[in-house]
Every structure is written in structure tokens, then in C-alpha cells.
Short mmCIF file of C-alpha atoms and ligand atoms in Angstrom, two decimals:
data_model
loop_
_atom_site.label_atom_id
_atom_site.label_comp_id
_atom_site.label_asym_id
_atom_site.label_seq_id
_atom_site.Cartn_x
_atom_site.Cartn_y
_atom_site.Cartn_z
CA UNK A 1485 -23.88 7.50 7.60
CA UNK A 1486 -20.84 9.56 9.05
CA UNK A 1487 -17.39 8.13 8.06
CA UNK A 1488 -14.01 8.84 9.31
CA UNK A 1489 -10.86 8.04 7.20
CA UNK A 1490 -7.58 7.90 8.89
CA UNK A 1491 -4.62 8.88 6.90
CA UNK A 1492 -3.32 11.70 4.82
CA UNK A 1493 -2.09 10.20 1.40
CA UNK A 1494 -3.28 9.79 -2.20
CA UNK A 1495 -4.64 6.32 -1.04
CA UNK A 1496 -6.93 8.05 1.50
CA UNK A 1497 -8.02 10.78 -0.97
CA UNK A 1498 -9.02 7.89 -3.41
CA UNK A 1499 -10.91 6.01 -0.56
CA UNK A 1500 -12.74 9.11 0.29
CA UNK A 1501 -13.55 9.83 -3.43
CA UNK A 1502 -15.02 6.48 -3.71
CA UNK A 1503 -16.96 6.42 -0.38
CA UNK A 1504 -18.56 9.70 -1.42
CA UNK A 1505 -20.09 7.90 -4.41
CA UNK A 1506 -22.15 5.82 -1.91
CA UNK A 1507 -25.73 6.97 -1.27
CA UNK A 1508 -25.15 5.72 2.18
CA UNK A 1509 -22.62 8.27 3.12
CA UNK A 1510 -23.76 11.63 4.40
CA UNK A 1511 -20.68 12.97 5.74
CA UNK A 1512 -16.89 12.22 5.74
CA UNK A 1513 -14.16 13.42 8.21
CA UNK A 1514 -10.55 12.72 7.51
CA UNK A 1515 -7.72 12.76 10.17
CA UNK A 1516 -5.34 14.39 9.40
CA UNK A 1517 -6.04 14.75 5.59
CA UNK A 1518 -4.31 17.06 3.25
CA UNK A 1519 -4.73 20.04 0.80
CA UNK A 1520 -6.93 18.09 -1.58
CA UNK A 1521 -8.92 16.00 0.78
CA UNK A 1522 -10.20 19.15 2.35
CA UNK A 1523 -12.01 19.83 -0.75
CA UNK A 1524 -14.25 16.85 -0.25
CA UNK A 1525 -14.06 16.08 3.52
CA UNK A 1526 -13.63 17.87 6.75
CA UNK A 1527 -10.20 17.55 7.98
CA UNK A 1528 -9.52 17.22 11.63
CA UNK A 1529 -6.15 17.90 13.12
CA UNK A 1530 -5.45 14.49 14.69
CA UNK A 1531 -2.40 12.50 13.75
CA UNK A 1532 -3.13 8.97 12.28
CA UNK A 1533 -1.16 7.27 15.05
CA UNK A 1534 -3.04 9.11 17.96
CA UNK A 1535 -5.27 6.24 18.64
CA UNK A 1536 -6.75 7.75 21.75
CA UNK A 1537 -7.37 11.00 20.07
CA UNK A 1538 -9.05 9.40 17.11
CA UNK A 1539 -11.35 7.21 19.41
CA UNK A 1540 -12.47 10.19 21.44
CA UNK A 1541 -13.27 11.97 18.21
CA UNK A 1542 -15.29 8.97 16.83
CA UNK A 1543 -17.35 8.72 19.89
CA UNK A 1544 -18.05 12.39 20.30
CA UNK A 1545 -19.10 12.74 16.65
CA UNK A 1546 -21.04 9.42 16.57
CA UNK A 1547 -18.92 8.12 13.63
CA UNK A 1548 -20.69 5.15 12.13
CA UNK A 1549 -17.72 3.70 10.28
CA UNK A 1550 -14.04 4.37 10.51
CA UNK A 1551 -11.68 3.35 7.64
CA UNK A 1552 -8.01 3.14 8.31
CA UNK A 1553 -5.54 3.92 5.53
CA UNK A 1554 -2.02 3.40 6.87
CA UNK A 1555 -0.22 0.49 8.60
CA UNK A 1556 1.02 2.29 11.54
CA UNK A 1557 -2.28 2.73 13.41
CA UNK A 1558 -3.28 -0.73 12.62
CA UNK A 1559 -0.04 -2.24 13.81
CA UNK A 1560 -0.42 -0.19 16.98
CA UNK A 1561 -3.94 -1.66 17.65
CA UNK A 1562 -6.28 1.05 16.58
CA UNK A 1563 -9.00 -1.58 15.60
CA UNK A 1564 -8.77 -3.33 18.93
CA UNK A 1565 -9.22 -0.06 20.81
CA UNK A 1566 -12.21 1.02 18.76
CA UNK A 1567 -13.90 -2.32 18.98
CA UNK A 1568 -13.69 -2.17 22.71
CA UNK A 1569 -15.59 1.04 22.68
CA UNK A 1570 -18.29 -0.52 20.34
CA UNK A 1571 -17.16 1.45 17.45
CA UNK A 1572 -17.28 -0.02 13.79
CA UNK A 1573 -13.84 0.23 12.15
CA UNK A 1574 -12.43 -1.32 8.90
CA UNK A 1575 -9.12 -2.88 9.08
CA UNK A 1576 -7.27 -5.85 10.79
CA UNK A 1577 -6.66 -6.13 14.57
CA UNK A 1578 -3.20 -5.68 15.92
CA UNK A 1579 -2.64 -9.57 15.99
CA UNK A 1580 -3.37 -9.84 12.26
CA UNK A 1581 -1.68 -6.55 11.22
CA UNK A 1582 1.59 -8.22 12.25
CA UNK A 1583 1.50 -9.84 8.84
CA UNK A 1584 2.93 -6.56 7.64
CA UNK A 1585 4.56 -5.14 10.79
CA UNK A 1586 6.96 -8.15 11.28
CA UNK A 1587 8.52 -9.49 8.22
CA UNK A 1588 9.99 -12.22 10.17
CA UNK A 1589 6.42 -13.22 11.36
CA UNK A 1590 5.29 -13.21 7.81
CA UNK A 1591 8.06 -15.43 6.62
CA UNK A 1592 7.84 -18.08 9.33
CA UNK A 1593 4.02 -18.05 8.85
CA UNK A 1594 4.37 -18.80 5.12
CA UNK A 1595 6.99 -21.46 5.77
CA UNK A 1596 4.66 -23.02 8.34
CA UNK A 1597 1.67 -23.30 6.00
CA UNK A 1598 3.58 -24.03 2.67
CA UNK A 1599 2.77 -20.64 1.05
CA UNK A 1600 5.25 -19.98 -1.71
CA UNK A 1601 7.77 -17.34 -1.08
CA UNK A 1602 11.65 -16.85 -1.40
CA UNK A 1603 14.02 -18.90 0.72
CA UNK A 1604 15.04 -16.91 3.76
CA UNK A 1605 16.75 -16.85 7.16
CA UNK A 1606 16.04 -14.51 10.03
CA UNK A 1607 18.97 -13.23 11.94
CA UNK A 1608 19.23 -11.22 15.27
CA UNK A 1609 22.92 -11.24 15.26
CA UNK A 1610 24.90 -9.18 12.69
CA UNK A 1611 28.10 -11.16 12.77
CA UNK A 1612 26.22 -14.41 12.14
CA UNK A 1613 24.32 -12.71 9.25
CA UNK A 1614 27.57 -11.53 7.67
CA UNK A 1615 29.33 -14.94 8.07
CA UNK A 1616 26.41 -16.75 6.31
CA UNK A 1617 25.94 -14.20 3.57
CA UNK A 1618 27.66 -16.16 0.76
CA UNK A 1619 25.10 -19.01 1.07
CA UNK A 1620 22.42 -16.81 -0.46
CA UNK A 1621 24.25 -15.95 -3.70
CA UNK A 1622 24.06 -12.63 -5.16
CA UNK A 1623 22.25 -10.44 -5.59
CA UNK A 1624 20.73 -11.01 -2.24
CA UNK A 1625 17.81 -9.36 -0.57
CA UNK A 1626 18.06 -7.67 3.00
CA UNK A 1627 14.97 -6.60 4.88
CA UNK A 1628 14.64 -4.94 8.12
CA UNK A 1629 12.06 -6.75 10.19
CA UNK A 1630 9.89 -3.93 11.24
CA UNK A 1631 8.02 -1.18 9.59
CA UNK A 1632 10.33 1.19 7.52
CA UNK A 1633 7.96 3.34 5.52
CA UNK A 1634 8.40 1.17 2.43
CA UNK A 1635 12.27 1.69 2.51
CA UNK A 1636 13.42 -1.20 4.55
CA UNK A 1637 14.09 -3.49 1.64
CA UNK A 1638 17.63 -3.39 0.18
CA UNK A 1639 18.82 -5.37 -2.79
CA UNK A 1640 22.61 -5.95 -2.58
CA UNK A 1641 24.46 -6.86 -5.77
CA UNK A 1642 27.77 -7.83 -4.05
CA UNK A 1643 29.00 -9.30 -0.94
CA UNK A 1644 30.50 -6.03 -0.03
CA UNK A 1645 27.28 -4.11 -0.54
CA UNK A 1646 25.47 -6.85 1.54
CA UNK A 1647 27.84 -6.44 4.56
CA UNK A 1648 27.56 -2.73 4.36
CA UNK A 1649 23.72 -3.02 4.45
CA UNK A 1650 23.71 -5.49 7.38
CA UNK A 1651 25.77 -2.93 9.42
CA UNK A 1652 23.66 -0.10 8.37
CA UNK A 1653 20.37 -1.86 9.49
CA UNK A 1654 21.75 -3.76 12.42
CA UNK A 1655 24.58 -1.91 13.93
CA UNK A 1656 23.88 1.77 12.94
CA UNK A 1657 20.07 1.26 13.27
CA UNK A 1658 19.15 3.28 10.19
CA UNK A 1659 15.62 2.17 10.49
CA UNK A 1660 15.68 2.21 14.28
CA UNK A 1661 14.02 -0.75 16.12
CA UNK A 1662 12.87 -2.16 12.81
CA UNK A 1663 16.50 -3.36 12.44
CA UNK A 1664 16.49 -5.41 15.64
CA UNK A 1665 16.20 -8.45 13.33
CA UNK A 1666 16.86 -8.84 9.58
CA UNK A 1667 15.34 -11.25 7.07
CA UNK A 1668 17.82 -12.19 4.28
CA UNK A 1669 16.48 -13.94 1.42
CA UNK A 1670 16.90 -15.31 -2.07
CA UNK A 1671 16.43 -12.88 -4.94
CA UNK A 1672 13.51 -13.74 -7.08
CA UNK A 1673 13.27 -13.30 -10.68
CA UNK A 1674 10.19 -12.53 -12.61
CA UNK A 1675 7.27 -10.10 -13.08
CA UNK A 1676 5.70 -8.31 -10.07
CA UNK A 1677 1.99 -7.89 -9.35
CA UNK A 1678 0.07 -6.38 -6.57
CA UNK A 1679 -3.17 -8.03 -5.48
CA UNK A 1680 -5.40 -6.34 -2.94
CA UNK A 1681 -8.13 -8.42 -1.54
CA UNK A 1682 -11.15 -7.81 0.72
CA UNK A 1683 -11.16 -10.30 3.55
CA UNK A 1684 -13.84 -10.77 6.20
CA UNK A 1685 -11.91 -13.46 8.20
CA UNK A 1686 -13.12 -16.35 6.24
CA UNK A 1687 -13.75 -15.25 2.69
CA UNK A 1688 -11.32 -13.22 0.42
CA UNK A 1689 -12.41 -11.51 -2.71
CA UNK A 1690 -9.55 -10.19 -4.70
CA UNK A 1691 -9.77 -6.97 -6.51
CA UNK A 1692 -8.46 -6.41 -9.96
CA UNK A 1693 -4.81 -6.74 -10.31
CA UNK A 1694 -2.19 -3.97 -10.38
CA UNK A 1695 1.34 -3.29 -10.92
CA UNK A 1696 3.37 -0.87 -9.00
CA UNK A 1697 6.36 1.13 -10.32
CA UNK A 1698 8.55 1.18 -7.44
CA UNK A 1699 11.85 2.67 -8.61
CA UNK A 1700 12.39 6.45 -8.82
CA UNK A 1701 13.37 7.01 -12.41
CA UNK A 1702 12.46 5.93 -15.92
CA UNK A 1703 13.72 2.49 -16.99
CA UNK A 1704 13.32 1.17 -13.43
CA UNK A 1705 16.44 2.90 -12.32
CA UNK A 1706 17.15 4.59 -9.05
CA UNK A 1707 16.08 3.76 -5.43
CA UNK A 1708 12.96 1.97 -4.41
CA UNK A 1709 10.29 4.35 -3.43
CA UNK A 1710 6.79 4.02 -1.90
CA UNK A 1711 5.60 3.72 -5.51
CA UNK A 1712 5.90 6.24 -8.38
CA UNK A 1713 2.83 4.90 -10.38
CA UNK A 1714 0.55 2.06 -11.00
CA UNK A 1715 -1.41 0.32 -13.83
CA UNK A 1716 -4.45 -1.89 -13.51
CA UNK A 1717 -4.72 -4.70 -14.69
CA UNK A 1718 -1.18 -5.99 -14.36
CA UNK A 1719 -0.19 -7.34 -17.87
CA UNK A 1720 1.31 -10.50 -16.85
CA UNK A 1721 -1.65 -11.56 -14.55
CA UNK A 1722 -3.64 -13.84 -16.73
CA UNK A 1723 -6.44 -16.16 -15.56
CA UNK A 1724 -4.21 -19.12 -15.00
CA UNK A 1725 -1.91 -17.03 -12.61
CA UNK A 1726 -4.95 -15.58 -10.95
CA UNK A 1727 -6.20 -19.16 -10.14
CA UNK A 1728 -2.86 -20.18 -8.90
CA UNK A 1729 -2.58 -17.13 -6.71
CA UNK A 1730 -6.14 -17.73 -5.32
CA UNK A 1731 -5.59 -21.44 -4.57
CA UNK A 1732 -1.99 -21.37 -3.53
CA UNK A 1733 -1.63 -18.06 -1.80
CA UNK A 1734 -4.88 -16.06 -1.04
CA UNK A 1735 -7.10 -18.82 0.39
CA UNK A 1736 -4.30 -20.54 2.34
CA UNK A 1737 -3.26 -17.29 3.88
CA UNK A 1738 -6.84 -16.40 4.94
CA UNK A 1739 -7.36 -19.94 6.27
CA UNK A 1740 -4.03 -20.05 8.16
CA UNK A 1741 -4.65 -16.71 9.86
CA UNK A 1742 -7.86 -17.97 11.09
CA UNK A 1743 -6.08 -21.20 12.33
CA UNK A 1744 -3.44 -19.06 14.22
CA UNK A 1745 -6.26 -17.28 15.92
CA UNK A 1746 -5.49 -14.12 14.15
CA UNK A 1747 -8.59 -13.76 11.83
CA UNK A 1748 -7.82 -11.41 9.11
CA UNK A 1749 -10.56 -8.58 8.47
CA UNK A 1750 -9.98 -5.70 6.05
CA UNK A 1751 -7.90 -5.39 2.95
CA UNK A 1752 -5.03 -7.70 2.66
CA UNK A 1753 -2.27 -6.81 0.10
CA UNK A 1754 -0.30 -9.44 -1.70
CA UNK A 1755 2.96 -8.35 -3.30
CA UNK A 1756 3.76 -11.05 -5.76
CA UNK A 1757 6.56 -12.24 -7.94
CA UNK A 1758 5.36 -14.23 -10.94
CA UNK A 1759 8.41 -16.57 -11.23
CA UNK A 1760 8.98 -19.46 -13.82
CA UNK A 1761 8.15 -21.78 -10.76
CA UNK A 1762 4.68 -20.02 -10.22
CA UNK A 1763 3.72 -17.07 -8.25
CA UNK A 1764 5.40 -16.20 -4.79
CA UNK A 1765 4.84 -13.78 -2.15
CA UNK A 1766 7.22 -10.90 -1.60
CA UNK A 1767 5.39 -9.27 1.03
CA UNK A 1768 2.09 -8.78 2.70
CA UNK A 1769 0.71 -5.42 3.62
CA UNK A 1770 -2.20 -4.99 6.07
CA UNK A 1771 -4.09 -2.33 4.09
CA UNK A 1772 -4.80 -0.86 0.69
CA UNK A 1773 -1.55 -0.34 -1.42
CA UNK A 1774 -0.45 3.13 -2.34
CA UNK A 1775 -0.40 4.06 -5.19
CA UNK A 1776 -2.27 0.87 -6.48
CA UNK A 1777 -5.48 2.15 -4.81
CA UNK A 1778 -5.39 5.20 -6.78
CA UNK A 1779 -5.65 3.10 -10.08
CA UNK A 1780 -7.68 0.10 -8.70
CA UNK A 1781 -10.59 2.06 -7.07
CA UNK A 1782 -11.29 4.00 -10.33
CA UNK A 1783 -12.42 0.38 -11.67
CA UNK A 1784 -14.63 -0.34 -8.78
CA UNK A 1785 -18.24 -0.16 -9.91
CA UNK A 1786 -19.81 -1.55 -6.61
CA UNK A 1787 -20.45 0.48 -3.50
CA UNK A 1788 -17.34 0.63 -1.33
CA UNK A 1789 -19.28 1.13 1.91
CA UNK A 1790 -21.52 -1.87 1.17
CA UNK A 1791 -18.26 -3.98 0.70
CA UNK A 1792 -16.74 -2.72 3.89
CA UNK A 1793 -19.96 -3.47 5.92
CA UNK A 1794 -19.99 -6.98 4.36
CA UNK A 1795 -16.32 -7.49 5.56
CA UNK A 1796 -17.36 -6.23 9.09
CA UNK A 1797 -20.45 -8.56 9.18
CA UNK A 1798 -18.59 -11.51 7.66
CA UNK A 1799 -20.96 -11.52 4.71
CA UNK A 1800 -18.47 -11.10 1.75
CA UNK A 1801 -19.74 -14.52 0.40
CA UNK A 1802 -22.99 -12.79 -0.42
CA UNK A 1803 -21.50 -9.90 -2.29
CA UNK A 1804 -21.32 -9.59 -5.96
CA UNK A 1805 -18.38 -7.02 -6.46
CA UNK A 1806 -18.35 -5.51 -9.95
CA UNK A 1807 -15.27 -4.06 -11.71
CA UNK A 1808 -14.98 -2.05 -14.89
CA UNK A 1809 -13.32 -3.75 -17.87
CA UNK A 1810 -11.51 -0.49 -18.65
CA UNK A 1811 -7.82 0.05 -17.69
CA UNK A 1812 -6.70 2.43 -15.14
CA UNK A 1813 -3.34 4.02 -14.26
CA UNK A 1814 -1.80 6.65 -12.09
CA UNK A 1815 1.31 8.46 -11.87
CA UNK A 1816 3.06 10.26 -8.84
CA UNK A 1817 4.34 13.78 -9.17
CA UNK A 1818 7.13 13.90 -6.46
CA UNK A 1819 9.17 16.43 -4.81
CA UNK A 1820 12.89 16.99 -6.23
CA UNK A 1821 15.03 14.70 -4.20
CA UNK A 1822 12.46 12.19 -3.23
CA UNK A 1823 12.95 9.39 -1.86
CA UNK A 1824 15.93 10.77 -0.14
CA UNK A 1825 15.63 14.38 0.93
CA UNK A 1826 13.49 17.11 -0.38
CA UNK A 1827 12.06 20.72 0.34
CA UNK A 1828 8.55 21.39 1.25
CA UNK A 1829 6.27 24.39 0.95
CA UNK A 1830 6.45 25.14 -2.79
CA UNK A 1831 3.23 26.51 -4.33
CA UNK A 1832 1.59 24.07 -6.76
CA UNK A 1833 0.43 25.70 -9.89
CA UNK A 1834 -1.94 24.80 -12.63
CA UNK A 1835 -4.19 22.35 -10.70
CA UNK A 1836 -7.29 23.79 -12.04
CA UNK A 1837 -6.24 23.09 -15.63
CA UNK A 1838 -5.89 19.18 -15.00
CA UNK A 1839 -9.42 18.21 -15.49
CA UNK A 1840 -9.34 15.16 -17.82
CA UNK A 1841 -8.59 12.56 -15.23
CA UNK A 1842 -8.61 12.80 -11.51
CA UNK A 1843 -5.76 14.33 -9.34
CA UNK A 1844 -5.50 12.79 -5.83
CA UNK A 1845 -3.41 14.61 -3.27
CA UNK A 1846 -0.68 13.02 -1.07
CA UNK A 1847 1.82 15.49 0.35
CA UNK A 1848 -0.07 18.71 -0.14
CA UNK A 1849 -1.30 21.49 2.39
CA UNK A 1850 -3.58 24.42 2.12
CA UNK A 1851 -2.22 27.60 3.17
CA UNK A 1852 -3.70 31.16 2.59
CA UNK A 1853 -5.67 30.11 -0.54
CA UNK A 1854 -2.79 28.18 -1.93
CA UNK A 1855 -2.00 24.62 -2.36
CA UNK A 1856 1.70 23.97 -1.45
CA UNK A 1857 3.94 20.81 -1.36
CA UNK A 1858 4.14 19.01 2.00
CA UNK A 1859 5.72 15.63 1.37
CA UNK A 1860 7.82 13.33 -0.90
CA UNK A 1861 4.87 12.11 -3.09
CA UNK A 1862 2.95 15.16 -3.73
CA UNK A 1863 0.18 14.50 -6.36
CA UNK A 1864 -1.09 11.31 -8.01
CA UNK A 1865 -2.86 11.63 -11.63
CA UNK A 1866 -5.15 8.98 -12.38
CA UNK A 1867 -7.28 8.10 -15.23
CA UNK A 1868 -9.48 5.36 -16.73
CA UNK A 1869 -9.51 4.53 -20.29
CA UNK A 1870 -10.79 1.88 -22.85
CA UNK A 1871 -7.13 0.96 -23.05
CA UNK A 1872 -4.12 1.55 -21.04
CA UNK A 1873 -2.76 3.83 -23.71
CA UNK A 1874 -5.97 5.79 -23.56
CA UNK A 1875 -5.50 6.22 -19.69
CA UNK A 1876 -1.94 7.01 -20.12
CA UNK A 1877 -2.64 9.89 -22.56
CA UNK A 1878 -5.02 11.43 -20.16
CA UNK A 1879 -2.65 11.25 -17.18
CA UNK A 1880 0.17 12.72 -18.97
CA UNK A 1881 -1.79 15.43 -20.55
CA UNK A 1882 -2.99 16.53 -17.11
CA UNK A 1883 0.58 16.31 -15.65
CA UNK A 1884 1.91 18.61 -18.20
CA UNK A 1885 -0.50 21.39 -17.03
CA UNK A 1886 0.65 21.16 -13.31
CA UNK A 1887 4.09 21.98 -11.77
CA UNK A 1888 5.97 23.15 -8.67
CA UNK A 1889 9.59 23.87 -8.18
CA UNK A 1890 11.87 20.78 -8.70
CA UNK A 1891 8.99 18.35 -9.40
CA UNK A 1892 9.72 15.03 -11.09
CA UNK A 1893 7.75 11.91 -12.24
CA UNK A 1894 8.32 8.99 -14.39
CA UNK A 1895 7.25 9.30 -17.96
CA UNK A 1896 7.27 5.50 -18.61
CA UNK A 1897 4.55 4.29 -16.51
CA UNK A 1898 2.37 1.95 -18.58
CA UNK A 1899 4.99 1.75 -21.34
CA UNK A 1900 7.47 -0.71 -19.62
CA UNK A 1901 5.29 -3.63 -18.52
P1 LIG B 910 8.76 -4.78 -0.30
O1 LIG B 910 8.99 -3.36 0.40
O2 LIG B 910 8.99 -6.05 0.49
O3 LIG B 910 7.77 -4.68 -1.31
O4 LIG B 910 10.02 -4.84 -1.32
C1 LIG B 910 10.33 -3.73 -2.08
C2 LIG B 910 10.68 -4.24 -3.44
O5 LIG B 910 11.92 -5.01 -3.39
C3 LIG B 910 9.77 -5.23 -4.05
O6 LIG B 910 8.63 -4.67 -4.79
C4 LIG B 910 10.66 -6.01 -5.05
O7 LIG B 910 10.87 -5.32 -6.19
C5 LIG B 910 11.93 -6.12 -4.27
N1 LIG B 910 11.93 -7.38 -3.58
C6 LIG B 910 11.70 -7.64 -2.39
N2 LIG B 910 12.00 -8.98 -2.07
C7 LIG B 910 12.52 -9.53 -3.13
C8 LIG B 910 13.04 -10.78 -3.55
N3 LIG B 910 13.07 -11.81 -2.57
N4 LIG B 910 13.48 -10.94 -4.78
C9 LIG B 910 13.50 -9.98 -5.56
N5 LIG B 910 13.09 -8.74 -5.36
C10 LIG B 910 12.58 -8.43 -4.14
N1 LIG B 911 2.83 0.33 -3.18
C1 LIG B 911 3.23 -0.58 -2.22
C2 LIG B 911 2.66 -0.41 -1.01
O1 LIG B 911 1.55 0.17 -0.77
O2 LIG B 911 3.37 -0.84 0.19
#
């Protein structure tokens, strides 16, 4: 089978690493890929949102299965275009990807179907939003409606900060069109967990749980990022919580999407807050999470291609998906200044010495025999261990051997839980 993976991050590297373990896979292309992916797949220079270009490529090279990593092509309708051409592609159609691409849609959907989430209001008018801001109490959560590369959520501790944020998003259009509308919502307290599930339109099979470390610095300080590390399992996600999430959130979501004529196929990501009143949805994503995938896939013992085929053929209920009892974790090595501004093009040294765990590449590029930095999140160090502490020791031992100018990473992934 020839497979095309769309994307260029650590998530896509991990997906390719797992796909290549399948005896069914004979060749993998990645568009556009990165400096690490090129060691295991043929990288082709087509951007992830160039849907026409990707479709032409898939036809020309007789690709048997395309797997889409990032949300942007999904929200632009890559699945609809491929399906029209009779090509097999893993991911939700545009009308289902909206569950991530519009937070306003997601909130109204949850309210309509009684899926637990934070109290909220949607505003298209900044003045009105500012007038009503007191009614939420503080801190308050302000979210740009559209896609904003994981940065469109601001937690404002005071009224002053909230008003500044509304102006930044709606008046100054800091996130562009994503700020046409804002969702303002109640601040939830509790422990977070990320649950990724395979969904075939009717049946959902959750993967093992994970927890994301979103803040930039140790001690959960600094700005929110796309994620600085992840552990699996999530420590607070016991069987009782898992059952509640399945019955109150996962099943109702899949059922309701079907009822809305937006059948969901692919991976559906549930960002959850486990509150004292039970689990609530913080957000949905229409894809594998990053960096959760770089921990979770290490624990997958079944064949990922077989699972993806079962999703496409609506046969998930026939699958028995197996997971390792071991713990997994990953830590992101980022460029100095990430998530705000950073330089690129620095040589990465010592990669050949990091050999205890697995190093997935995110923002890297291969130039003249060297691997150089090419993004904010640069490398993801992952490992599996009998315990989380064992995985942790492997990850950090590897990280000590690798560096580039101004690199930084959290040292407390797996410690604060
Ligand atoms: P999101 O991009 O929606 O995942 O939001 C980023 C992060 O903001 C989440 O992982 C939470 O830590 C935090 N967050 C979002 N919404 C809420 C909320 N209603 N209450 C508390 N924290 C939130
Ligand atoms: N780690 C959060 C996300 O993938 O959006």
C-alpha cells in the first residue's frame, strides 16, 4: 500500500513511524514533511493546504490511503475533494471538521445536545461583549471563534485584561478573520485530560488517555503554547471518569454529529476538564493532538493502517484495538522565544547520541547534510517505560545530549500531575 501523510510536524512524524510498522505499508510519502521525516518517508514539496496539488499528486502516484495531520486542510475540505475523485482519505469532511474550525458551532452544538461544557455566550459585537463581561466573573475565558494555531484562547484574570483582549481579537483582528466572533465563557477548575478517539461515523473507540503540558515554562507558567509535552495515561483519568466521558460526552457527540448530517469519521480529540461536577468539554479538535500523539502512539500495539481502514469502512465495532500497559511521555524542545517570536536556521547538534527513546522532528529542515531548526517546536523526545518515571528518565537523558542555540524545554513534564 502506498500512503501519503499530509503535514510537517511531530504528530505526522509519529504517525508515519507507526504506519511503517504495518506489513501492509510499502511506501510512504509526506507533504511537505521535515528534516526527520525525510529519513523514513519521501518528502514532497506540496504545502498541507494546497488541496488541489495534493489531490493531483495522489492521483498521479496512485496513493491507496491519504492521512491528514493538521486541521487546516480538513477545515478547507480536503476530504470532500479527495472523495469526489474516488481517493481513500482518513479524516473528517469539511462539514464535520467545523467541530474544531468554529468554536461557536461547537458550543451551540454541545448546548443543543446537553453535552457538558462551560457556560458561554457568543458575541459578534465588541461593545456588547465588553458591556456584559462582568456577568462571567473573573478569571474569564475569551476565545476567537476560528482557527488560530492553538493561540486563540486567552484567560483574563481581571476586567481590564478582558477588555483589552476583546479589543485585540475583535477590533485589532490579532487572529484575523478568526476574530469575527468571540466566545466568552466561564472559567472551569479541575484537572485537564486529552482523549483522542477513532470514530467511523457511528462507533467511537477512545485511545488511551493523555495529558498535555500547555504552558511554556516549568510550574505551568508562561503563555499557552501548542503543547510542550505530554504524558499517557493522564493521572486523574480513572475508570469512573472514563465511563462518564464515554457515556456523557463521546457517544452523545458522535450520535449528535450523525443526527446533524455531519457524520464524523477520523480522529476526534476531546480536550476535557475533570471538574468536581464531572468531566466537561473544553474543546474539540478534528484530528490527532500534538504532542499527545507522540506519547499515545507509542502505546498502540495494533496496526494503525487496519484501524484507519476500519474507520473508512465503518467497521470499527469489529476491531479489537490493543494498547500497551506501559506509560509513555514526550517533551518538546523549542526555539528560544517560542511561542512569541524566534529565529530559525540553527544547526541541531548531538541528534545521533539520543538513542534511548525516539526523537520525532517538528520544525526541522535538512540542508547540506545538516539538520537545522525551522519552527517554534523543533524536536519531540518520546519514550515508553514500565512507569512514567522510567519513561521520564529516558526522555531527559536523551535531551541532555542534543542542543541548538537558545533551545529551551520544560524539565517538569511528568512531575507535576
Ligand atoms: P484550547 O485551545 O481551547 O485547548 O484552550 C487552551 C487552554 O486554555 C486549555 O487547554 C485550558 O487550559 C484553557 N481553557 C480553555 N477554556 C477554558 C475554560 N473554560 N476554563 C478553564 N480553562 C480553559
Ligand atoms: N495539544 C493540543 C492540540 O493538539 O490542539
